[in-house]
Short mmCIF file of C-alpha atoms in Angstrom, two decimals:
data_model
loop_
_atom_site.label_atom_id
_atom_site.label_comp_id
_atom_site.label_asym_id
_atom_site.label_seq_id
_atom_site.Cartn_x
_atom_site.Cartn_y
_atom_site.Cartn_z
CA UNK A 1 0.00 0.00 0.00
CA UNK A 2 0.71 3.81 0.06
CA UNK A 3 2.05 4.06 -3.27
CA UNK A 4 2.70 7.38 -5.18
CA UNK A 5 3.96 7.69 -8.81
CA UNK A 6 5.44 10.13 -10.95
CA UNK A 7 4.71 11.15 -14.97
CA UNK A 8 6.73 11.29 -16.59
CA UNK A 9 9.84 9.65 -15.39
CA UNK A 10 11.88 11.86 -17.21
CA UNK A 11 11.41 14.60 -19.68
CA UNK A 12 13.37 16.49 -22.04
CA UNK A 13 12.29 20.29 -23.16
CA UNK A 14 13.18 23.23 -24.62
CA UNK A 15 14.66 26.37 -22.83
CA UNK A 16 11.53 28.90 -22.94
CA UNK A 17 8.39 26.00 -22.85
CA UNK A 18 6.82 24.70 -20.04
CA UNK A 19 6.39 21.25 -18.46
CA UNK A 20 4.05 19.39 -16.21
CA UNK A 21 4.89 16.78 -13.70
CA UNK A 22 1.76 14.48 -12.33
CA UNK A 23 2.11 13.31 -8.85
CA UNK A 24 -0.54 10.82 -7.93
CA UNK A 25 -1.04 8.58 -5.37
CA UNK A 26 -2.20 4.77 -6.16
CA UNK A 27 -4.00 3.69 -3.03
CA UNK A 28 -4.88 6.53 -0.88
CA UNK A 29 -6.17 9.76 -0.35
CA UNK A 30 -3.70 12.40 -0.16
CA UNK A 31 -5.16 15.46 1.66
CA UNK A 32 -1.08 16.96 1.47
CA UNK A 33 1.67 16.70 -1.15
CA UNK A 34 5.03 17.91 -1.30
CA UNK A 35 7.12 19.01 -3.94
CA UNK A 36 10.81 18.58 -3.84
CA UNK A 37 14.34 19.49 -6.00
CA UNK A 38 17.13 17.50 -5.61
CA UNK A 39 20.49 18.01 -7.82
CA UNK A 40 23.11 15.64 -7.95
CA UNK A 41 25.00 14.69 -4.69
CA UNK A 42 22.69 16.92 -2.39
CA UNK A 43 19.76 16.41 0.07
CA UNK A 44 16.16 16.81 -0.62
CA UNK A 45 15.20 20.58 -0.83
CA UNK A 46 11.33 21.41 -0.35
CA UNK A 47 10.16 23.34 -3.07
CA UNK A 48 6.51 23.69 -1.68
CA UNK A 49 3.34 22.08 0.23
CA UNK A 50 0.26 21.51 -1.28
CA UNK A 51 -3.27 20.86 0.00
CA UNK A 52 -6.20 19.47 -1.66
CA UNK A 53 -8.40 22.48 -2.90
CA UNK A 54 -6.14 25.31 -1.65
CA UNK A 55 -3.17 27.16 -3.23
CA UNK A 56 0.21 25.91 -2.30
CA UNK A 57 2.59 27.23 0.14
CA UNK A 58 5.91 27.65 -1.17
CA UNK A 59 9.36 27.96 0.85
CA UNK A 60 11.32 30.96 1.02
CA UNK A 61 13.04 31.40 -2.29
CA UNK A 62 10.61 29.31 -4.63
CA UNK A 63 9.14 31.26 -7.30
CA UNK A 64 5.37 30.36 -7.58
CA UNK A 65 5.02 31.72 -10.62
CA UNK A 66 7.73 29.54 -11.86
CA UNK A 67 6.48 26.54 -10.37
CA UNK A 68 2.96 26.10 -10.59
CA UNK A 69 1.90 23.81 -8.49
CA UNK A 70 -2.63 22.21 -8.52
CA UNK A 71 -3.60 19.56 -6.04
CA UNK A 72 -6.98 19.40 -7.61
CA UNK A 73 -8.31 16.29 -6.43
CA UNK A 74 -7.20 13.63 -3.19
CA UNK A 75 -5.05 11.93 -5.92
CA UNK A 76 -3.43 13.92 -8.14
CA UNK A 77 -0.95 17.38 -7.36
CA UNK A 78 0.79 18.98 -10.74
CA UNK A 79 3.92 20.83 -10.79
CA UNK A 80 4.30 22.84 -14.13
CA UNK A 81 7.76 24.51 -14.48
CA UNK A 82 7.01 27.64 -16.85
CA UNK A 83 9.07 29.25 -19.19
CA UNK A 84 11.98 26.71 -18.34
CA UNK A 85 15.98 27.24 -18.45
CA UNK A 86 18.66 25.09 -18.01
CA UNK A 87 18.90 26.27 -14.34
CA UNK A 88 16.16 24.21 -13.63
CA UNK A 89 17.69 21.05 -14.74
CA UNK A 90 16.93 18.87 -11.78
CA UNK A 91 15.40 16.01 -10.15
CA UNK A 92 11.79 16.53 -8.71
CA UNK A 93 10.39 14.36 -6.07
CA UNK A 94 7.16 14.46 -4.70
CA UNK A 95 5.25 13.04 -1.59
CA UNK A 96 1.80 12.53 -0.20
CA UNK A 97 0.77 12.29 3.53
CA UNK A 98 -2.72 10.32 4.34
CA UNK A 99 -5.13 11.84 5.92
CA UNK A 100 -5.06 11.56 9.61
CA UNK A 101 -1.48 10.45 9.72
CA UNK A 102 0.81 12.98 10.84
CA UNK A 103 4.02 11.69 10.34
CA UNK A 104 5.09 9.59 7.71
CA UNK A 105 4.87 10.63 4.24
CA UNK A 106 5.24 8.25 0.66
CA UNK A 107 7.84 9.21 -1.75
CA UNK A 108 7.33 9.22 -5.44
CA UNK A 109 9.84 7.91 -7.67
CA UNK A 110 11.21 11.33 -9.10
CA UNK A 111 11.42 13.11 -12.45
CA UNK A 112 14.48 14.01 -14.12
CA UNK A 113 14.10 17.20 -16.13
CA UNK A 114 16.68 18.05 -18.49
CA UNK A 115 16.23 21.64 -20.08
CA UNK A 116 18.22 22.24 -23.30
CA UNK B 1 21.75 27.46 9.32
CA UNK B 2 21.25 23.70 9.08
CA UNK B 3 19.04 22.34 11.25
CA UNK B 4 19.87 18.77 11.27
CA UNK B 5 23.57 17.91 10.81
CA UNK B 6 24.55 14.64 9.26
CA UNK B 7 27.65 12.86 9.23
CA UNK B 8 29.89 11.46 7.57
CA UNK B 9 29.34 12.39 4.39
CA UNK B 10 30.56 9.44 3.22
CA UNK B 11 30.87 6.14 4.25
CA UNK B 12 32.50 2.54 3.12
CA UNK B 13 32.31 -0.46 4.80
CA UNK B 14 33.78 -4.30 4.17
CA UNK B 15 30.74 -6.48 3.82
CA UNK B 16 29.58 -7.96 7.12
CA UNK B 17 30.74 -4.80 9.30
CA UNK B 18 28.75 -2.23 10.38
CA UNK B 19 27.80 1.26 9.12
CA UNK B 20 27.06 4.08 11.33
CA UNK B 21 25.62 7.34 10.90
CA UNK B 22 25.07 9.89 12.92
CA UNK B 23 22.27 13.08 12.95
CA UNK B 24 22.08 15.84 15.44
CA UNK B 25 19.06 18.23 15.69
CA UNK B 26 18.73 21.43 16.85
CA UNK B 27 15.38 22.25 17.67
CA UNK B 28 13.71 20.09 21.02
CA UNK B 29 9.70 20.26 18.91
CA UNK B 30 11.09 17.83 16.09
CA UNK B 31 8.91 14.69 17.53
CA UNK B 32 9.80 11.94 14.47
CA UNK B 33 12.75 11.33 13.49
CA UNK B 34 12.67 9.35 10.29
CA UNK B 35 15.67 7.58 8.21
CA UNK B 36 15.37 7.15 4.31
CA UNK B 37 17.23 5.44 1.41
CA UNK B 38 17.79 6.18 -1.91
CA UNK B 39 19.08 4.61 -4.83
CA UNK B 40 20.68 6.60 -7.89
CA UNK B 41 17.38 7.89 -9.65
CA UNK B 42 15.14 6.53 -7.36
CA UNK B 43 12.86 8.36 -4.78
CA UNK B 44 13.55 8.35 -0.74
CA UNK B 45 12.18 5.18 0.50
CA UNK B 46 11.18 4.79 4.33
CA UNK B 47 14.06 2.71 6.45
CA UNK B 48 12.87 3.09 9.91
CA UNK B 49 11.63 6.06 12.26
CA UNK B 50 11.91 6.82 15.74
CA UNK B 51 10.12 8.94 18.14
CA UNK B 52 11.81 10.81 20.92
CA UNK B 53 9.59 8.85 24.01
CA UNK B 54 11.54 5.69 22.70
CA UNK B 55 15.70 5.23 22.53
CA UNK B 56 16.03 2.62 20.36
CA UNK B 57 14.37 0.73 17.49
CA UNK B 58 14.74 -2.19 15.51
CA UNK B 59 13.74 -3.34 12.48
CA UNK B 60 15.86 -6.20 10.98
CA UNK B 61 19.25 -5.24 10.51
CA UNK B 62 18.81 -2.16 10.81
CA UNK B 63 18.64 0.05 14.45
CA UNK B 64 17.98 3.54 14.93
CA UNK B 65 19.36 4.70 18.64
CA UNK B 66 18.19 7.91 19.94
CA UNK B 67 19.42 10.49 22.69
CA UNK B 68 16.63 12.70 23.55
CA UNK B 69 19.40 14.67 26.09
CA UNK B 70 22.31 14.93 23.21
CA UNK B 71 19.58 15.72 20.94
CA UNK B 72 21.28 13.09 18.64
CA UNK B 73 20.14 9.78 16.92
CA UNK B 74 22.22 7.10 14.68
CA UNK B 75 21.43 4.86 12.11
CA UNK B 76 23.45 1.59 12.57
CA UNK B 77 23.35 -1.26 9.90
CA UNK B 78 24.46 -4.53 10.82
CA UNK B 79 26.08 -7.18 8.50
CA UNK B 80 26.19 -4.59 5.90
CA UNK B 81 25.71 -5.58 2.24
CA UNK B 82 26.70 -4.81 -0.94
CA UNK B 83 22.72 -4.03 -1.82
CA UNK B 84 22.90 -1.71 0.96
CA UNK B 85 24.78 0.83 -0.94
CA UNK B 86 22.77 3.64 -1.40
CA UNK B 87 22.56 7.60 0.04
CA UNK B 88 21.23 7.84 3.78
CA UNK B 89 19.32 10.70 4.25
CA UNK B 90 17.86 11.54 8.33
CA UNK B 91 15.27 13.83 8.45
CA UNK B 92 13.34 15.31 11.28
CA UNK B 93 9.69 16.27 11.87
CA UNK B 94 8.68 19.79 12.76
CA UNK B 95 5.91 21.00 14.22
CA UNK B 96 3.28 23.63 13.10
CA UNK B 97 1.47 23.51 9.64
CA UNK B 98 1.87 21.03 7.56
CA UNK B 99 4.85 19.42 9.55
CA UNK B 100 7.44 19.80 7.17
CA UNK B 101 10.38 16.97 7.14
CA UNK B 102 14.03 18.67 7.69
CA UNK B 103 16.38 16.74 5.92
CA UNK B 104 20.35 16.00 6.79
CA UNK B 105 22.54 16.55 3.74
CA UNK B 106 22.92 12.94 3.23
CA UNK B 107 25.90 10.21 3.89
CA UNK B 108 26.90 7.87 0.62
CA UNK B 109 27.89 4.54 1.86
CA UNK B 110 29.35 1.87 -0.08
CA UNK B 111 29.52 -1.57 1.01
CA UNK B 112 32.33 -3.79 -0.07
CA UNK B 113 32.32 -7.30 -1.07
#
């Protein structure tokens, strides 16, 4: 149980278009996801939190108008990276907390961007 | 400012000994204290998770040992494998909103055959 995947798995785009990354999670609701960026060799870095129905909360430095992020349903949060560079080259990772439980949250299995 | 502090960055071990890492945290309201593990390309996966009422856990081969006082906990895997290389990455809890996860920067290990 408590599985969350990631589409795509990796992606390749132009610099100047935009991308969207699906975050869903297989066998439970998910009333919070996270968003993460992780580059080569470092930790985890939150990028922002998202709750079902309500606009995200980003972390200090995150541009939301860069990084769109819609948890529109229990099951599904979308990051869309807008107007891309090479800059944001990265890994994402996101991950989904059940409702109720306060602790323990389910990692996806990442996206590798690669912007050109 | 780093709020948990992870070390040693890196970490290699014959097969059959034992790995440690350590994590120290900062702030007393972190109340979970979760360890993950992640391959190359591959999401975090859950290893084990502590709270601070409890000073040790076991799951398998691998312990977590915590010291509420030092405001430090390890991650200690016995008869270490070649399978467990991988990036160990503590993490701890806050509290407030949404109950972020603060992450350590991570310790590589490699395992030897």
């Amino acid at each position: 149980g408590a599985v969350v995947s990631q589409h795509p798995s990796w992606v390749i785009c132009k610099s100047g278009t935009s991308v969207k990354i699906e975050c869903r999670s297989l066998d439970f609701q998910a009333t919070t996801m996270f968003w993460y960026r992780q580059f080569p060799k470092q930790s985890l870095m939150l990028m922002a939190t998202s709750n079902e129905g309500s606009k995200a909360t980003y972390e200090q430095g995150v541009e939301k108008d860069k990084f769109l992020i819609n948890h529109a349903s229990l099951t599904l949060s979308t990051l869309t990276v807008t107007s891309a560079h090479p800059e944001d080259s990265s890994f994402y990772i996101c991950s989904a907390r059940t409702p109720g439980q306060a602790t323990e949250q389910y990692f996806g299995p990442g996206t590798r961007l690669t912007v050109t | 400012q780093q709020q948990v502090k992870q070390s040693p960055q890196s970490l290699i071990v014959q097969k059959g000994g034992i790995s440690i890492i350590n994590c120290a945290y900062e702030n007393t309201a972190f109340d979970y204290f979760p360890w993950y593990q992640q391959f190359p390309g591959k999401g975090p996966a859950l290893l084990i998770a502590i709270r601070p009422d409890v000073s040790e856990k076991k799951e398998g081969r691998f312990t977590i040992s915590f010291n509420k006082s030092a405001k430090q906990f390890s991650l200690h895997i016995m008869d270490s494998q070649p399978g467990d290389s991988a990036t160990y990455f503590c993490a701890a809890l806050g509290a407030g909103n949404n109950r972020k996860l603060i992450w350590g920067l991570g310790t590589s290990l490699a395992v030897n055959p």
